[in-house]
Coordinates of C-alpha atoms in Angstrom, one line a residue:
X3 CA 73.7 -110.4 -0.4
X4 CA 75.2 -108.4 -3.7
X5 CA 73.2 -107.8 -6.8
X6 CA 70.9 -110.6 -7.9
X7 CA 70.0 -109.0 -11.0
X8 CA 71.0 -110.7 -14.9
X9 CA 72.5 -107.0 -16.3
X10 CA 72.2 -106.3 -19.7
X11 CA 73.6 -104.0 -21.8
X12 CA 72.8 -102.5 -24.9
X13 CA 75.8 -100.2 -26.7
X14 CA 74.9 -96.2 -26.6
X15 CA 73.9 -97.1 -30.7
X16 CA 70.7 -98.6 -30.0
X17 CA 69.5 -94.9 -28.9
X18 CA 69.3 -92.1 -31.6
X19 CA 70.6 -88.8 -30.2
X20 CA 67.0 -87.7 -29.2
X21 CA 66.9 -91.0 -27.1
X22 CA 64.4 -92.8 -29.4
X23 CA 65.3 -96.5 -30.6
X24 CA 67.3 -96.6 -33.7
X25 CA 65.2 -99.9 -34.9
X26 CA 61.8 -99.3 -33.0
X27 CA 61.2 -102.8 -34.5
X28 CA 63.5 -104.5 -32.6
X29 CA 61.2 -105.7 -29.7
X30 CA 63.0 -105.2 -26.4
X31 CA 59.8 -106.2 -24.2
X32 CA 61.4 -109.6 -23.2
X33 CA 64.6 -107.8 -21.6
X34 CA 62.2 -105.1 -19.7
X35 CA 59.7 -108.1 -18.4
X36 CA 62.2 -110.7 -17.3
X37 CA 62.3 -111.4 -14.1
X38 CA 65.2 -110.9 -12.3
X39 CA 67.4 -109.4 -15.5
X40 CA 67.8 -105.3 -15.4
X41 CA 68.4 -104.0 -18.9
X42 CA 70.7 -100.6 -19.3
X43 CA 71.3 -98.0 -22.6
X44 CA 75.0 -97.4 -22.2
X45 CA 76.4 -94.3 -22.9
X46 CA 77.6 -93.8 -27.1
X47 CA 81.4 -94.3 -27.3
X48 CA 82.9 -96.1 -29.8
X49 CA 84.9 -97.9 -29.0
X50 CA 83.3 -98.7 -25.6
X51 CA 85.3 -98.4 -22.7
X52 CA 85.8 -101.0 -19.7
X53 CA 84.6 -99.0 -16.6
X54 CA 80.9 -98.8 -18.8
X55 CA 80.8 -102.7 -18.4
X56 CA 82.1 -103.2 -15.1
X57 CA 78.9 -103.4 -13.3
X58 CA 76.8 -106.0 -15.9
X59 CA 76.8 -109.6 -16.9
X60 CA 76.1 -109.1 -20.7
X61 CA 76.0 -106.9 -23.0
X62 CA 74.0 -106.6 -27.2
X63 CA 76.1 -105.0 -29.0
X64 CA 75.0 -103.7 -32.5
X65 CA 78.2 -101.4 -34.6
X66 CA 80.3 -100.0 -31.8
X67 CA 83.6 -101.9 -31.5
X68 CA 84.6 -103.5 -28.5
X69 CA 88.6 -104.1 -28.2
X70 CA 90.7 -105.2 -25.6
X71 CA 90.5 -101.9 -23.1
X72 CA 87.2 -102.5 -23.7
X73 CA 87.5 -105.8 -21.3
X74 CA 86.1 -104.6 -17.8
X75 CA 88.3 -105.6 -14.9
X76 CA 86.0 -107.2 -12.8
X77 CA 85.6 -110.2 -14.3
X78 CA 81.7 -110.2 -14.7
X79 CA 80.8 -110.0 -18.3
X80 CA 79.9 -113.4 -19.8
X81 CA 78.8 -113.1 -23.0
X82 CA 78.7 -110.0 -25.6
X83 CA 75.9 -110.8 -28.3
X84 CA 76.6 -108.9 -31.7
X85 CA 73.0 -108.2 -33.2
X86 CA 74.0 -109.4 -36.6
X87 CA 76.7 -111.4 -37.7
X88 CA 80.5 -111.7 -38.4
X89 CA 82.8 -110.4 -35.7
X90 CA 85.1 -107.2 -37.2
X91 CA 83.7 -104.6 -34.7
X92 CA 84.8 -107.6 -31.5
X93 CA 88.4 -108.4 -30.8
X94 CA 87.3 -112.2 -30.2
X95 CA 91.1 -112.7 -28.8
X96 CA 90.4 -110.4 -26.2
X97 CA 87.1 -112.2 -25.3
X98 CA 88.9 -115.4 -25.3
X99 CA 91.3 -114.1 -23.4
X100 CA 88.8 -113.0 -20.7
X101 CA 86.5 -116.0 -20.8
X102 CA 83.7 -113.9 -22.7
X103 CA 81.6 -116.0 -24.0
X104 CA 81.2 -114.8 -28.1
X105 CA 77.6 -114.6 -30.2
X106 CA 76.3 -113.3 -33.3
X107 CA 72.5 -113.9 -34.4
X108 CA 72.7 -115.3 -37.8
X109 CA 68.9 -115.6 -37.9
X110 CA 68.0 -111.9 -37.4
X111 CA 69.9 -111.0 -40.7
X112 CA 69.4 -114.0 -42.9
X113 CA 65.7 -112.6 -44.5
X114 CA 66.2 -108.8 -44.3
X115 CA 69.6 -108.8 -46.0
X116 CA 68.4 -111.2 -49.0
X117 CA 65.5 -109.0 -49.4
X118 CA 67.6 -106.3 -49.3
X119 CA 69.4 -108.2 -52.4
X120 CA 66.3 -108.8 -54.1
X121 CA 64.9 -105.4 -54.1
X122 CA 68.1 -103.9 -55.5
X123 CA 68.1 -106.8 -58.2
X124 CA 64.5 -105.9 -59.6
X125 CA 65.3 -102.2 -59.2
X126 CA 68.0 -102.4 -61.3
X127 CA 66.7 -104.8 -63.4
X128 CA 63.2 -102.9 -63.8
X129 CA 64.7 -99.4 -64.3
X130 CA 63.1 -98.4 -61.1
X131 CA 65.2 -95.2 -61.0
X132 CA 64.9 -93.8 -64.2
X133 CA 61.0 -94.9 -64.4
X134 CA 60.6 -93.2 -60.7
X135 CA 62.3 -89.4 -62.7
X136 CA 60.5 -89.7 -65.4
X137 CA 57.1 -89.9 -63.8
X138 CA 58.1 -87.3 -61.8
X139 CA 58.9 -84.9 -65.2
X140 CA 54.5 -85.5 -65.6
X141 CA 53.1 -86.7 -68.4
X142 CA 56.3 -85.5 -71.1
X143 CA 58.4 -88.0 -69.1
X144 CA 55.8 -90.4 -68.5
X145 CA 55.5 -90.7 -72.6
X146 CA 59.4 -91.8 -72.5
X147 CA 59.1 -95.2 -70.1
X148 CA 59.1 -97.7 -73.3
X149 CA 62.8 -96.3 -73.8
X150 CA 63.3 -98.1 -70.7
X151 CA 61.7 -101.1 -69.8
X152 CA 64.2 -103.0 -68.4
X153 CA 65.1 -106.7 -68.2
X154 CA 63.1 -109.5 -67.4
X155 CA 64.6 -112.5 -65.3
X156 CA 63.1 -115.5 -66.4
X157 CA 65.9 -117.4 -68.3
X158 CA 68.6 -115.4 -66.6
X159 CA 71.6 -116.2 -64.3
X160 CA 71.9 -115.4 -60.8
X161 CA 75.5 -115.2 -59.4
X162 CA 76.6 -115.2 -55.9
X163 CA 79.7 -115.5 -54.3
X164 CA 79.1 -117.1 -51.5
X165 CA 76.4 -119.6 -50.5
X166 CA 76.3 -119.2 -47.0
X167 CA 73.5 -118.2 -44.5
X168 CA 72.3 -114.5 -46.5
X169 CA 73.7 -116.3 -50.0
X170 CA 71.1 -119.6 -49.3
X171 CA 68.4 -117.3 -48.9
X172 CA 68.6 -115.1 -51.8
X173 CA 68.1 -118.2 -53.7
X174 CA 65.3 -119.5 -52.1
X175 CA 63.9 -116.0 -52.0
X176 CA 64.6 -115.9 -55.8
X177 CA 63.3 -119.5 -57.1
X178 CA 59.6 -117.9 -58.3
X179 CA 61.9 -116.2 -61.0
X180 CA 62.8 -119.4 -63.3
X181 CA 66.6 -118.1 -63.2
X182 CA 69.6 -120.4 -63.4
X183 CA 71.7 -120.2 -60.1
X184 CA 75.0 -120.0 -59.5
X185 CA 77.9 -119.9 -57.4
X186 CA 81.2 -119.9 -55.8
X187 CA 81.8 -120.8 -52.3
X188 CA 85.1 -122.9 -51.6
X189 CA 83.2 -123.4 -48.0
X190 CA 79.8 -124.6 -49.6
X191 CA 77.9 -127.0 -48.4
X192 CA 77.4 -129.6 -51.4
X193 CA 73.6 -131.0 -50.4
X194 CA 72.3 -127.5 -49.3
X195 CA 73.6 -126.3 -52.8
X196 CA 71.9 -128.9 -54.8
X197 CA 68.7 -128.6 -52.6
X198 CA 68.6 -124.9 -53.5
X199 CA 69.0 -126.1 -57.5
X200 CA 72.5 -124.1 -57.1
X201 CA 75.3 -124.7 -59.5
X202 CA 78.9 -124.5 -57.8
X203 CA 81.3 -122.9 -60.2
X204 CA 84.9 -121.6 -59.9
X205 CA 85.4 -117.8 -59.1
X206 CA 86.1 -116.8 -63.1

């Protein structure tokens, strides 16, 4: 009869060294209770080799690389999901070449990146640093914070280049601040920009 199962694996990174999950928020319930689909940790080697993947039908791959001797020779890996987005750690030739099928998960990024980009902004913005030493000196530091009290945003200008997927979001993320938008994105979508009150401007 040969093996029913759906295999899935999941590249050797999605384990610390202790064997705990590197994102424990990454929910992995829906691979352990489908039916019929067998979920695997592979071992950690980066790249990953080809005798690792000869036995399964996908595999979720999050920073290892997988090249070309990565390719196992039986001929049963359909797809390789990369959990996040662009493709420099796949050889997508390779893939191509061995009728793998090619995914990225633009959706599971999108948020926690802008927010990522928006905390940084009003970090630097509000002097979160030097306001986070100085109330750690006590109350003699403490007494310095109106030497540093930052900028506000209101009025400002937000630059971005790029108004893709991440880019997009930051500026909905950001409209509550009253900024002026820009950016530059040869590639931009024209109606998503104006939606977004973004102005498209050349690189300089």
């Amino acid at each position: 009869m040969g093996d029913l199962k759906f295999k899935v694996a999941l590249s050797g990174d999605f384990r610390m060294p202790d064997g705990s999950l590197t994102y424990p928020d990454f929910d992995l319930e829906p691979l352990r209770k489908a039916p019929g689909l067998e979920m695997t940790f592979l071992e950690s080697n980066n790249p990953l080799r080809a005798d690792q993947l000869e036995d399964f039908d996908a595999l979720i791959l999050l920073t290892h690389r997988f090249v070309s001797t990565s390719v196992p020779k039986s001929g049963r890996l359909a797809v390789v999901a990369r959990f996040g987005v662009g493709y420099d750690t796949v050889d997508v030739e390779a893939c191509t070449a061995a009728g793998i099928a090619l995914v990225i998960t633009p959706d599971g990024v999108r948020r926690p990146v802008a927010v990522s980009v928006i905390t940084f902004m009003l970090a630097l913005t509000g002097k979160l640093f030097t306001k986070d030493a100085l109330t750690r000196k006590g109350p003699h530091g403490f007494q310095e914070r109106s030497q540093h009290m930052g900028v506000g945003l209101v009025g400002r200008t937000l630059g971005s280049l790029g108004i893709g997927n991440i880019g997009a979001e930051v500026f909905r993320l950001a409209k509550p601040f009253d900024m002026r938008f820009i950016a530059h994105d040869p590639f931009a979508d024209k109606k998503v920009a104006a939606e977004l009150g973004v102005e498209l401007v050349g690189l300089e």
